mmCIF file of C-alpha atoms in Angstrom:
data_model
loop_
_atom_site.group_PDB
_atom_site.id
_atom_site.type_symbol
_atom_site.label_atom_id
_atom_site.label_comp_id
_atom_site.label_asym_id
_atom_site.label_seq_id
_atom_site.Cartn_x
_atom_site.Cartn_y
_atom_site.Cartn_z
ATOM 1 C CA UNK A 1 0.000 0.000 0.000
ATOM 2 C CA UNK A 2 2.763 2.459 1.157
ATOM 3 C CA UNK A 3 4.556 0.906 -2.362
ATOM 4 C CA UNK A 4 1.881 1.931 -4.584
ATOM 5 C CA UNK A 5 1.286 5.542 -2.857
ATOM 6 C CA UNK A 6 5.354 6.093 -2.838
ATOM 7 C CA UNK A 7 4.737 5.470 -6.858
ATOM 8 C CA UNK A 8 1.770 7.783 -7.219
ATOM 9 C CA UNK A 9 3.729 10.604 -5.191
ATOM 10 C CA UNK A 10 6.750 10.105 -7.890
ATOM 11 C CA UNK A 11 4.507 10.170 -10.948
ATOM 12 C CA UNK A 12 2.953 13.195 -10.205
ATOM 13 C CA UNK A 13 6.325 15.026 -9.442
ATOM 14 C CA UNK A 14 7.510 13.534 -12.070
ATOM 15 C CA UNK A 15 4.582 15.405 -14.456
ATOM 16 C CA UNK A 16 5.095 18.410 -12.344
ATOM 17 C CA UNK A 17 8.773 18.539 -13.777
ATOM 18 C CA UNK A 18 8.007 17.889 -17.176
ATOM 19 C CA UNK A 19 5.493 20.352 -17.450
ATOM 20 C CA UNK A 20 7.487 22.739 -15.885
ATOM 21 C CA UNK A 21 10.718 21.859 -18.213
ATOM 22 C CA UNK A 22 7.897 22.382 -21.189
ATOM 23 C CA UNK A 23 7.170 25.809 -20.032
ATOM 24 C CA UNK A 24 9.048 28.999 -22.149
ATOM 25 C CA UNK A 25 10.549 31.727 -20.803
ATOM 26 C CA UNK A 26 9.432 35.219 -20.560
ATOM 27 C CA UNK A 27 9.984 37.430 -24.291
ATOM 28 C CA UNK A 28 11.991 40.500 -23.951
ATOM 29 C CA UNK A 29 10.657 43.641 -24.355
ATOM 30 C CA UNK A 30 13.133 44.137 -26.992
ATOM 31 C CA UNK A 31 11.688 41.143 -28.759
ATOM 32 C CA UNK A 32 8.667 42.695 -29.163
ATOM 33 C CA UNK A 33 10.400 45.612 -31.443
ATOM 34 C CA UNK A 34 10.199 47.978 -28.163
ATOM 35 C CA UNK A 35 6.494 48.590 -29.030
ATOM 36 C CA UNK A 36 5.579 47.649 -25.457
ATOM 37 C CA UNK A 37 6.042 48.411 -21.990
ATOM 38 C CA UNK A 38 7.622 46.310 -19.648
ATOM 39 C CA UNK A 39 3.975 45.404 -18.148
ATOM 40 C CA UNK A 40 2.783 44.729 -21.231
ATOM 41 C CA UNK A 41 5.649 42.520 -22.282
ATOM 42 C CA UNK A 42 5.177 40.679 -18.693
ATOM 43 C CA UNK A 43 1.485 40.072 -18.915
ATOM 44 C CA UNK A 44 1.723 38.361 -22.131
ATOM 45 C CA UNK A 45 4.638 36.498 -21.007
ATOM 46 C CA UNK A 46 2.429 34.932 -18.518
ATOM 47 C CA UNK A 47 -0.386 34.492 -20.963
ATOM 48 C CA UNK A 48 2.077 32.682 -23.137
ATOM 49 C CA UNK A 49 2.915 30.334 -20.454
ATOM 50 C CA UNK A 50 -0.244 29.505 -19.013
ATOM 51 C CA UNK A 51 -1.309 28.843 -22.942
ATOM 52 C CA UNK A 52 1.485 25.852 -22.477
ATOM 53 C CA UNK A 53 0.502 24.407 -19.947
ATOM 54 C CA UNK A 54 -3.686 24.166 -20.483
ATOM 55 C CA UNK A 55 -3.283 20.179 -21.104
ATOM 56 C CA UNK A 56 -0.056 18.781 -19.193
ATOM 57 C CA UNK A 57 2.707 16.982 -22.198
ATOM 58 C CA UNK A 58 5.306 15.162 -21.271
ATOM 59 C CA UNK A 59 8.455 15.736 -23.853
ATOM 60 C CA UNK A 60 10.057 12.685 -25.665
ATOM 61 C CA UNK A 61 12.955 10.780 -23.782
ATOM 62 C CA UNK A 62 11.611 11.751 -20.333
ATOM 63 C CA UNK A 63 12.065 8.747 -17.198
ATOM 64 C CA UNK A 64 8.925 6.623 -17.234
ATOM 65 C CA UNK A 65 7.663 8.809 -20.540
ATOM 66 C CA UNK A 66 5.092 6.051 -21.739
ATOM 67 C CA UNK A 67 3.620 5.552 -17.773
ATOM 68 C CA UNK A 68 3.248 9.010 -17.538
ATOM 69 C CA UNK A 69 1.197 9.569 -20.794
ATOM 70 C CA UNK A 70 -0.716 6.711 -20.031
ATOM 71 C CA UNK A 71 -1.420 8.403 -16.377
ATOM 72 C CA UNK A 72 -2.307 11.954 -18.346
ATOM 73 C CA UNK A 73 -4.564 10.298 -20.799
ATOM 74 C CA UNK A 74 -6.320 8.508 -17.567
ATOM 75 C CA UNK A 75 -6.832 11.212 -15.620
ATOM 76 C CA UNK A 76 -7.884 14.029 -18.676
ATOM 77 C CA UNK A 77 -11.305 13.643 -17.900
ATOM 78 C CA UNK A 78 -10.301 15.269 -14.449
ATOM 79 C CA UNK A 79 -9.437 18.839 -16.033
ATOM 80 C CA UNK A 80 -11.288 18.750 -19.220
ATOM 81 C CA UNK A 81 -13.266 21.517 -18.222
ATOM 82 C CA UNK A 82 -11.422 23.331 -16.308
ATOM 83 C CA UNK A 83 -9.233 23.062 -19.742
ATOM 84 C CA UNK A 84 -11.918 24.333 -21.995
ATOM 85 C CA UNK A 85 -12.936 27.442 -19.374
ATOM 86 C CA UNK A 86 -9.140 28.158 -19.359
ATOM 87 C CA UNK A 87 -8.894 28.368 -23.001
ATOM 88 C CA UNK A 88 -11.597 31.035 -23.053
ATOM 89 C CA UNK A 89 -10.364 32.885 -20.374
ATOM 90 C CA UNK A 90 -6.905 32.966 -22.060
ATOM 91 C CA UNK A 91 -8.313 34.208 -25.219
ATOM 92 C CA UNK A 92 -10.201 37.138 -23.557
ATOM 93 C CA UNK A 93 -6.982 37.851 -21.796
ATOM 94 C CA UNK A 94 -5.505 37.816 -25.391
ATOM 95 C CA UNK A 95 -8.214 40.090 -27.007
ATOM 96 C CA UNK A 96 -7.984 42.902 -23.949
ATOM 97 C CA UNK A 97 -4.539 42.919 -24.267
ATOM 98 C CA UNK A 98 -4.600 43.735 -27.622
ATOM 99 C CA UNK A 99 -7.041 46.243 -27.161
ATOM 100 C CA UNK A 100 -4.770 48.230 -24.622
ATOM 101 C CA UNK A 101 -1.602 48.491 -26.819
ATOM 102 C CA UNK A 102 -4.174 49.750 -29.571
ATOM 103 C CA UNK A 103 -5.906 52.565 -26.795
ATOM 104 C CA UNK A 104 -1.764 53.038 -26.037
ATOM 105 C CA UNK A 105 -1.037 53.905 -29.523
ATOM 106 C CA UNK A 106 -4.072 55.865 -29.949
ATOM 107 C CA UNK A 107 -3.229 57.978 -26.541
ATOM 108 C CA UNK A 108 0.403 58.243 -27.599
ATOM 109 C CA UNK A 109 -0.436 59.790 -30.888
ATOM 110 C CA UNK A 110 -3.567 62.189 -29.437
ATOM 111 C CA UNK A 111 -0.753 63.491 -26.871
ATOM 112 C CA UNK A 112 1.704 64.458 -29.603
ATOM 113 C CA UNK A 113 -0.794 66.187 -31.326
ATOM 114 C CA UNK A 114 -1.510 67.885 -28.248
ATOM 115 C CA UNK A 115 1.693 68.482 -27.223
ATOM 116 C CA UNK A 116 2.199 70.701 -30.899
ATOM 117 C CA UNK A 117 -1.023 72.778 -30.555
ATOM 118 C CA UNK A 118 0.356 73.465 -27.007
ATOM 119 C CA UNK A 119 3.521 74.876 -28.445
ATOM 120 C CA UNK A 120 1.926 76.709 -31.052
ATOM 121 C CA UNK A 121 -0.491 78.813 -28.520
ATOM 122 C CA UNK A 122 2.670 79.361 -26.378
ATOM 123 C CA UNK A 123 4.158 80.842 -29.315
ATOM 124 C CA UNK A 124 1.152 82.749 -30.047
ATOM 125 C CA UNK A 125 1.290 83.877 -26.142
ATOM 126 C CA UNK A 126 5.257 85.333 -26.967
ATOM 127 C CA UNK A 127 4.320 86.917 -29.877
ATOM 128 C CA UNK A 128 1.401 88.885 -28.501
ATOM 129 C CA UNK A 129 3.796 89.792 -25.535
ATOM 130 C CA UNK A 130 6.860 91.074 -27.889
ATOM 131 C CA UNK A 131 3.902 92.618 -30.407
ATOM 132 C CA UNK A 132 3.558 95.989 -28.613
ATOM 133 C CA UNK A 133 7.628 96.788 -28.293
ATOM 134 C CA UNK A 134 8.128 95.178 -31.878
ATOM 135 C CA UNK A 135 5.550 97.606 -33.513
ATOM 136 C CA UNK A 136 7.162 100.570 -31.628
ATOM 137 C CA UNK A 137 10.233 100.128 -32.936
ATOM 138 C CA UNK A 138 9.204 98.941 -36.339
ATOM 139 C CA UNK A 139 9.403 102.303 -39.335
ATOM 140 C CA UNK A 140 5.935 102.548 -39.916
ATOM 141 C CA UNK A 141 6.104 101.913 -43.576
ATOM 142 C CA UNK A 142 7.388 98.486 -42.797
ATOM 143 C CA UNK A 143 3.778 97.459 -41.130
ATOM 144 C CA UNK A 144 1.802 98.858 -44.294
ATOM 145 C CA UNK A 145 -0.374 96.396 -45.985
ATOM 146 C CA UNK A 146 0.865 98.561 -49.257
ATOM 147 C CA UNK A 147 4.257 96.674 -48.467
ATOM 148 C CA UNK A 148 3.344 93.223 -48.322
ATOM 149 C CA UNK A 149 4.932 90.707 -50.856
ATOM 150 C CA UNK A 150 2.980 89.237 -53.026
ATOM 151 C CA UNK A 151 1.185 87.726 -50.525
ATOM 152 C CA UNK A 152 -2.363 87.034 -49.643
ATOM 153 C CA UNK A 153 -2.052 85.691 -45.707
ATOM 154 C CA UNK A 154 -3.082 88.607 -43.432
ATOM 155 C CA UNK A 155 -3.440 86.385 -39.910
ATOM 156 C CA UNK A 156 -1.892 86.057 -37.460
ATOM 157 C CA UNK A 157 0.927 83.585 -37.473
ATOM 158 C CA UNK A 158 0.054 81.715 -34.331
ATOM 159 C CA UNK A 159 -4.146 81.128 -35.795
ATOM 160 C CA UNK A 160 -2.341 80.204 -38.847
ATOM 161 C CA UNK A 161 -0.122 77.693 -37.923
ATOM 162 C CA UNK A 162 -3.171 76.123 -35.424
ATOM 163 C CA UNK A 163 -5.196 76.169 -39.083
ATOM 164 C CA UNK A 164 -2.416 74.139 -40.501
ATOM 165 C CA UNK A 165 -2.460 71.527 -37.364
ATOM 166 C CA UNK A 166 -6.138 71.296 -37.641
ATOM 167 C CA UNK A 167 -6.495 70.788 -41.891
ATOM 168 C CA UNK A 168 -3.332 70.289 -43.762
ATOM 169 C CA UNK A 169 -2.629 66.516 -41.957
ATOM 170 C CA UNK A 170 0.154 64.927 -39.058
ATOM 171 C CA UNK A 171 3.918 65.925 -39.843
ATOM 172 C CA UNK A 172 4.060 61.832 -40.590
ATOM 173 C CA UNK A 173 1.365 62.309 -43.377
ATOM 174 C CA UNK A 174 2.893 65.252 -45.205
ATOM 175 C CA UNK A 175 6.285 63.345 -45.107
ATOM 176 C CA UNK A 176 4.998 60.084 -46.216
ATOM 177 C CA UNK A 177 3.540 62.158 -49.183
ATOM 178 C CA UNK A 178 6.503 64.463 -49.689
ATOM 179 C CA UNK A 179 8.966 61.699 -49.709
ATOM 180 C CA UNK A 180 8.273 60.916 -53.711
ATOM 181 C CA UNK A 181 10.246 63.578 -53.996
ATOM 182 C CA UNK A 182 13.552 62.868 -52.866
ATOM 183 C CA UNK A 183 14.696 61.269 -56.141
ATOM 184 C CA UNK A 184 14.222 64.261 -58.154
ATOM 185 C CA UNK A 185 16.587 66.299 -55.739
ATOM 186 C CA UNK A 186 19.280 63.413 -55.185
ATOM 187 C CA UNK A 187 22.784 64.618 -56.968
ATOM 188 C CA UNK A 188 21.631 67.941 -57.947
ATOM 189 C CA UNK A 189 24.772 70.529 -58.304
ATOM 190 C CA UNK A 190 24.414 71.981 -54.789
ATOM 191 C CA UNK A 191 22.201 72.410 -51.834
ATOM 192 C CA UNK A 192 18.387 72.450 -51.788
ATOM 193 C CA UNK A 193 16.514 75.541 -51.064
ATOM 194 C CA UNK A 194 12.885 74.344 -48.972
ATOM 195 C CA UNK A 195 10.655 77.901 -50.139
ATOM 196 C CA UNK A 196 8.037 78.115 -47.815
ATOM 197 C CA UNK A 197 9.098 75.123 -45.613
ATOM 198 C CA UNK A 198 5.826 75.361 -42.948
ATOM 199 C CA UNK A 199 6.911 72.905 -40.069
ATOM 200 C CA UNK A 200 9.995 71.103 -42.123
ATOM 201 C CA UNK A 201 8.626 67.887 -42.867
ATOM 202 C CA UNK A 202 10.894 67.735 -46.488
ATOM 203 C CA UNK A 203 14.320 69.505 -44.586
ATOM 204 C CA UNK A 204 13.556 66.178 -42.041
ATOM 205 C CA UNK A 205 13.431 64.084 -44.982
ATOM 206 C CA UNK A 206 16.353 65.944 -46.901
ATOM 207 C CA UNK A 207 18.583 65.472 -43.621
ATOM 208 C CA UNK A 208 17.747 61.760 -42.529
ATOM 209 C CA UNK A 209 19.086 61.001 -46.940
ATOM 210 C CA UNK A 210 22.666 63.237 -45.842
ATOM 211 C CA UNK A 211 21.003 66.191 -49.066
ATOM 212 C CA UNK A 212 22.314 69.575 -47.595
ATOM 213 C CA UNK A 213 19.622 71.911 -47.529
ATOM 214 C CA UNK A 214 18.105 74.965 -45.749
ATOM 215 C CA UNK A 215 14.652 76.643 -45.554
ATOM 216 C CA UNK A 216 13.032 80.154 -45.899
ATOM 217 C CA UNK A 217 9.295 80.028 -43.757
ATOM 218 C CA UNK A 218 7.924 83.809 -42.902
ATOM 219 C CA UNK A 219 5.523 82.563 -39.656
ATOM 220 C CA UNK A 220 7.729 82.659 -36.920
ATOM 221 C CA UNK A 221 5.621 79.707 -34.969
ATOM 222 C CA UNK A 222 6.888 77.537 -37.679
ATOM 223 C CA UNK A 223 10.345 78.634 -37.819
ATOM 224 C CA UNK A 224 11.219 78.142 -34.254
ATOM 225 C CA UNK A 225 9.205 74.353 -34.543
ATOM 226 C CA UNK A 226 11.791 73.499 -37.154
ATOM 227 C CA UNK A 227 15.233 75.108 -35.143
ATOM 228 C CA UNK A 228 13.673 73.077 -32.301
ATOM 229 C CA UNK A 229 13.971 70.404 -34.678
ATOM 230 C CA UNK A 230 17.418 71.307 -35.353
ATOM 231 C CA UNK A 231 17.059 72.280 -38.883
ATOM 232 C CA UNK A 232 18.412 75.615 -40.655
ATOM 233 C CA UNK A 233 15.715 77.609 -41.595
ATOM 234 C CA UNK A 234 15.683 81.392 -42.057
ATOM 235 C CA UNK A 235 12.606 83.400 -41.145
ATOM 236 C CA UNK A 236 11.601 86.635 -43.510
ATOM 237 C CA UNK A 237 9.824 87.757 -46.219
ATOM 238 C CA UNK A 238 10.326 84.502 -48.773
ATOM 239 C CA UNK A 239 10.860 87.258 -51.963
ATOM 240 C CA UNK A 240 13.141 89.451 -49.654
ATOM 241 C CA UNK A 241 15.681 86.231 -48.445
ATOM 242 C CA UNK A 242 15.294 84.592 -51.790
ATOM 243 C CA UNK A 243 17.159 88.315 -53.555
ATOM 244 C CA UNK A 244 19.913 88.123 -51.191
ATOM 245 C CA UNK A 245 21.005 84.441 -52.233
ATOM 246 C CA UNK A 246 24.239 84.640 -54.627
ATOM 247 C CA UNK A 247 23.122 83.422 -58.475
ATOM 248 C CA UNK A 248 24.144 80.357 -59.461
ATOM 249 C CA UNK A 249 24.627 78.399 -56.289
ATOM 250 C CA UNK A 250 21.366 75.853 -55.591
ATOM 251 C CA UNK A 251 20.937 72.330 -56.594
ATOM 252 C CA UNK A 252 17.188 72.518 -56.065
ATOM 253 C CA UNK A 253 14.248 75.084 -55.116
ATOM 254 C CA UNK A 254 11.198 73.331 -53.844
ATOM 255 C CA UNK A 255 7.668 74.757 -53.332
ATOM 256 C CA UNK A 256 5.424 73.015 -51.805
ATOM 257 C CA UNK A 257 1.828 74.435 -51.085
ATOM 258 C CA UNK A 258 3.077 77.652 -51.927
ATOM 259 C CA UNK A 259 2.342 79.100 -54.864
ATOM 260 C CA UNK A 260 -1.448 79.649 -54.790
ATOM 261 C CA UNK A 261 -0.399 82.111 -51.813
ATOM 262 C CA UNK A 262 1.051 84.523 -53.947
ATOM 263 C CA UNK A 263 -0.833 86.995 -56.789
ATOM 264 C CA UNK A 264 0.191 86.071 -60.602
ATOM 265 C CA UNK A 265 2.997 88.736 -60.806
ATOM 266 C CA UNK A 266 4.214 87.014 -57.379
ATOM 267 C CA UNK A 267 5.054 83.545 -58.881
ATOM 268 C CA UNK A 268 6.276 84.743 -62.045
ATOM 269 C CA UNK A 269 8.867 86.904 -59.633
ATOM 270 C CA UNK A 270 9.262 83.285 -58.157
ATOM 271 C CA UNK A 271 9.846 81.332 -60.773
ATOM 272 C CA UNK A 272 12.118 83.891 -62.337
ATOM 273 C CA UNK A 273 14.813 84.074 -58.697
ATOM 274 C CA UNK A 274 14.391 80.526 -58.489
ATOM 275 C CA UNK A 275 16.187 80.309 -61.663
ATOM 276 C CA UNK A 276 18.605 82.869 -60.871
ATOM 277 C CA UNK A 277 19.885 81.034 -57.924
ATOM 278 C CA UNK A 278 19.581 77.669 -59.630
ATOM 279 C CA UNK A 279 23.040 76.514 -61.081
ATOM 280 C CA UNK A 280 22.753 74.743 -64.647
ATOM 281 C CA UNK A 281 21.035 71.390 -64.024
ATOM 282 C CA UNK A 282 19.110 72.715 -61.040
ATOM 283 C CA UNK A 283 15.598 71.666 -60.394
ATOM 284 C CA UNK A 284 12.725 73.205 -59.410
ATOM 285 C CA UNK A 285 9.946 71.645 -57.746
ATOM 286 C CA UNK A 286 6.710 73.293 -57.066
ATOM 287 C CA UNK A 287 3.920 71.717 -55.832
ATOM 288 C CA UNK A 288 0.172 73.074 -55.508
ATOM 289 C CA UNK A 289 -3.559 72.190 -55.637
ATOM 290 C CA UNK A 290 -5.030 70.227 -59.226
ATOM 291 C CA UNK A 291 -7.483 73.455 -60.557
ATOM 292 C CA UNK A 292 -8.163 70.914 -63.351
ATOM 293 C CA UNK A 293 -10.027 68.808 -60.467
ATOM 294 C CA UNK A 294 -13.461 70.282 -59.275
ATOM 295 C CA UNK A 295 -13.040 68.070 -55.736
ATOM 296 C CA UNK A 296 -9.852 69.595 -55.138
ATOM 297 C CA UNK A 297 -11.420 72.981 -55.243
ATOM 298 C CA UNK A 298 -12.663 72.378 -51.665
ATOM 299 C CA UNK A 299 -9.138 72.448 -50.413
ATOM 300 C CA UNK A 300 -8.295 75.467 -52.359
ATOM 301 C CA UNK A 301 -10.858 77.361 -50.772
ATOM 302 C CA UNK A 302 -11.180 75.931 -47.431
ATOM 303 C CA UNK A 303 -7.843 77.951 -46.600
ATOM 304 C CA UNK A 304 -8.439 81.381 -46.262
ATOM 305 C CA UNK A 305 -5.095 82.587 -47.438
ATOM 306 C CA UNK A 306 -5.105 81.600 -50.700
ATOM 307 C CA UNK A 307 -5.126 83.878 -53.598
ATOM 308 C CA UNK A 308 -6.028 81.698 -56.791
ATOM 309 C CA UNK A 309 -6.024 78.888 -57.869
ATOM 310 C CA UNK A 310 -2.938 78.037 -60.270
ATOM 311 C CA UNK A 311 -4.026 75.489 -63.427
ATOM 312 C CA UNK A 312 -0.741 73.190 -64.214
ATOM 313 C CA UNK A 313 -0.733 74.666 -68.309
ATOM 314 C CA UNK A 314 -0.866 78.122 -66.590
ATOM 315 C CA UNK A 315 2.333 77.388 -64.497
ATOM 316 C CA UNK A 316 3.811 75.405 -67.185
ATOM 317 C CA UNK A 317 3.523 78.778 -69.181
ATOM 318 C CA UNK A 318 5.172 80.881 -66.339
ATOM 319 C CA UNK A 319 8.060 78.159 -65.582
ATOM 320 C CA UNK A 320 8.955 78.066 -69.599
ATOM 321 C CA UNK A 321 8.776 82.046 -69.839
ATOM 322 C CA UNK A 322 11.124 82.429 -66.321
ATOM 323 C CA UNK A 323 14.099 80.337 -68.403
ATOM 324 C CA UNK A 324 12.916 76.646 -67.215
ATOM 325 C CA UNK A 325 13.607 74.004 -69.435
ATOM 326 C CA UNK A 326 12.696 69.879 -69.565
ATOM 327 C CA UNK A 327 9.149 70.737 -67.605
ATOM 328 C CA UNK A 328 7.084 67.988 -66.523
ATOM 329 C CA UNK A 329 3.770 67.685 -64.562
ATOM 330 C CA UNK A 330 3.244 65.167 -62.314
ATOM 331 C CA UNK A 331 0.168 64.218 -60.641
ATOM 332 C CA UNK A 332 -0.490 63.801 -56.953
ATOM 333 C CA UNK A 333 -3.094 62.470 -54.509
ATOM 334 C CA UNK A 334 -5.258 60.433 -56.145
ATOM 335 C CA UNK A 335 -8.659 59.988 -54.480
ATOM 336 C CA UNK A 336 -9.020 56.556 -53.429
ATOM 337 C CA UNK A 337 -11.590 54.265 -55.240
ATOM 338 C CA UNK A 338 -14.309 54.256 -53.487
ATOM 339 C CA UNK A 339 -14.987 58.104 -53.429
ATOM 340 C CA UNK A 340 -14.687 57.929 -57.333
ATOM 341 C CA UNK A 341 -17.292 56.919 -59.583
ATOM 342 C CA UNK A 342 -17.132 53.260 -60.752
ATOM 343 C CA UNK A 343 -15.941 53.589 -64.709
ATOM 344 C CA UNK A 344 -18.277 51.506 -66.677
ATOM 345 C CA UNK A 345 -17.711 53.787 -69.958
ATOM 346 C CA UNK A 346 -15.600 56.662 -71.434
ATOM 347 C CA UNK A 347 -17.449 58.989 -70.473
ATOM 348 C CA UNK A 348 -17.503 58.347 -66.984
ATOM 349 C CA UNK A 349 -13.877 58.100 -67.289
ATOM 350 C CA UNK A 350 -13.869 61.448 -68.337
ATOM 351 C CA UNK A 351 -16.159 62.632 -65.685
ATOM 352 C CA UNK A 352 -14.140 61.113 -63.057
ATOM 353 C CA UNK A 353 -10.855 62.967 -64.315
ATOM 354 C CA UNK A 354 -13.195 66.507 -64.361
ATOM 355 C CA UNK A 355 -14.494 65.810 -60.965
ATOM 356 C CA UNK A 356 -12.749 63.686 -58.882
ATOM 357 C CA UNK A 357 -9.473 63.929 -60.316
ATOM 358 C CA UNK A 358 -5.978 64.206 -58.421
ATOM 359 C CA UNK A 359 -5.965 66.471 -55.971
ATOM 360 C CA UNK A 360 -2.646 67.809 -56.238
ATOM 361 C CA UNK A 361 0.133 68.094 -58.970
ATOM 362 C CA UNK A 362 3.945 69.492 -59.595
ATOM 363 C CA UNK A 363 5.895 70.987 -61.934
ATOM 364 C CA UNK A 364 9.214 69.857 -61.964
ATOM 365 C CA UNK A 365 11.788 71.665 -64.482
ATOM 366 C CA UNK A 366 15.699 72.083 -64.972
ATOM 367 C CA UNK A 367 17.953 75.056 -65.630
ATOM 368 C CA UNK A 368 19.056 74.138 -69.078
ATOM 369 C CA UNK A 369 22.849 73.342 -69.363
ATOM 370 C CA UNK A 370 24.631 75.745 -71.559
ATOM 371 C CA UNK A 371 26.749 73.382 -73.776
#
């Protein structure tokens, strides 16, 4: 009797140690790409364990490996249940863990956006402290409307720069979009000149593929976002900075979002310094809303700033009179499918490219090369 309960005692720690010999060891947090916390990581170590162990195994070449599978298979009906209830517990577990690294993400990215539109009303808070002492010592002549550049914006910096947080899309969107453009701009015959740079998504971009470049942004809010970011950027009147730069000297001018700000006369002054300070085999890239595309329309006029809207033949015209050579349009921002109409004919081909057309294009052109 004391035989036979001496041999039940060493079969079950016997299963105890196989089971626990079966059981993994806890992931890294660095396995998991360092996506998750160190809770996180823990808790589904745990989950990942206890999913091991729902139905005891006992691993080949164990002591007494057939009498112990014999004894499991004997005594399943004993924890069938309680198998089936763990199961389901461990797959809720599962499904509410993923569900907080999702809300994690989610938070994460609603605090960076708050964290920006934070900065950008303390800005606004500096600015409206220096604007009484800046306007005293300003000539008056200098605060004339009558001396604007070419110009349409009249707001204030800081409401502009919260318009641009609220409608033009994340700093990770207007990089993801602007990064199409890096191959036009790599081995160009000097640095790139950013016109108009806003928060410096394409100087990020320019920087993290080793391109030298620099910016020229006129709202102050933006300027000190992107020396923050440690990027050069000099803040001014774009027309004003843009005269001062020696001829000759750029690899690239880039415009994006830019030109619809400024009066007719205004981008043909542009287009005409941007080829001045454009060495031979320079590019210029400027990018604005697709006039050709009725949808688009609602973009244009949404912002409050803008002057016209710029049709790509129109700017085609303007680049080719300025000295611009080589021009080609390329289209941007196609709508996705579903908010196009289905094409069943030509005509609704047609239709589609009238109304729901892309949303954006470029114009990308060269200094010729004198031979």
């Amino acid at each position: 009797m004391d035989s036979s309960q001496d041999l039940k005692r060493v079969l079950a720690e016997e299963v105890r140690a196989a089971i626990a010999e079966t059981a993994p060891a806890a992931p890294s947090a660095a396995g998991e790409g360092g996506r998750r916390d160190a809770a996180s990581a823990e808790a589904r170590s745990a989950l990942s364990r206890a999913e091991e162990v729902l139905t005891p195994a006992v691993p080949d070449g164990a002591p007494l490996s057939a009498v112990k599978r014999f004894v499991i298979r004997s005594l399943r009906f004993l924890w069938r249940n309680q198998s089936s209830f763990n199961s389901l517990s461990l797959s809720a577990s599962a499904g509410l863990a993923e569900g907080l690294d999702r809300l994690r993400a989610e938070a994460g990215r609603g605090i960076d956006e708050l964290s920006r539109r934070s900065g950008i009303q303390e800005s606004r808070l500096t600015l409206l402290e220096a604007a009484p002492s800046a306007a005293a010592d300003r000539p008056a002549a200098s605060i004339s409307p009558a001396t604007h550049s070419p110009q349409a914006s009249t707001i204030p910096p800081g409401v502009y720069a919260l318009f641009e947080e609220r409608f033009r899309g994340s700093p990770e969107e207007i990089a993801r979009a602007q990064r199409f453009y890096l191959d036009f701009v790599r081995d160009v015959p000097g640095p790139v000149l950013d016109v108009g740079c806003g928060r410096g998504e394409f100087l990020g971009l320019l920087r993290a593929a080793a391109i030298p470049a620099s910016g020229i942004e006129s709202n102050p809010i933006s300027v000190e976002a992107c020396r923050k970011a440690g990027l050069e950027v000099e803040e001014g009147d774009v027309f004003a900075l843009l005269g001062r730069r020696p001829a000759g000297k750029l690899g690239a001018v880039v415009a994006f979002q830019v030109v619809e700000h400024w009066t007719p006369d205004g981008i043909f002054r542009f287009l005409q310094e941007a080829k001045r300070v454009l060495a031979p085999g320079g590019v210029l890239i400027a990018e604005t809303i697709n006039a050709d595309s009725l949808s688009a329309l609602r973009a244009f006029y949404l912002d409050p700033t803008h002057v016209r809207p710029v049709p790509p033949e129109a700017l085609r015209f303007l680049a080719e009179a300025a000295g611009f050579a080589d021009i080609r349009i390329e289209y941007r921002s196609l709508l996705p499918a579903e908010e196009r109409l289905e094409e069943r004919s030509p005509n609704e081909t047609r239709l589609n490219a009238l109304l729901f057309g892309p949303q954006d294009y470029a114009l990308i052109g060269r200094v010729p090369v004198v031979a």
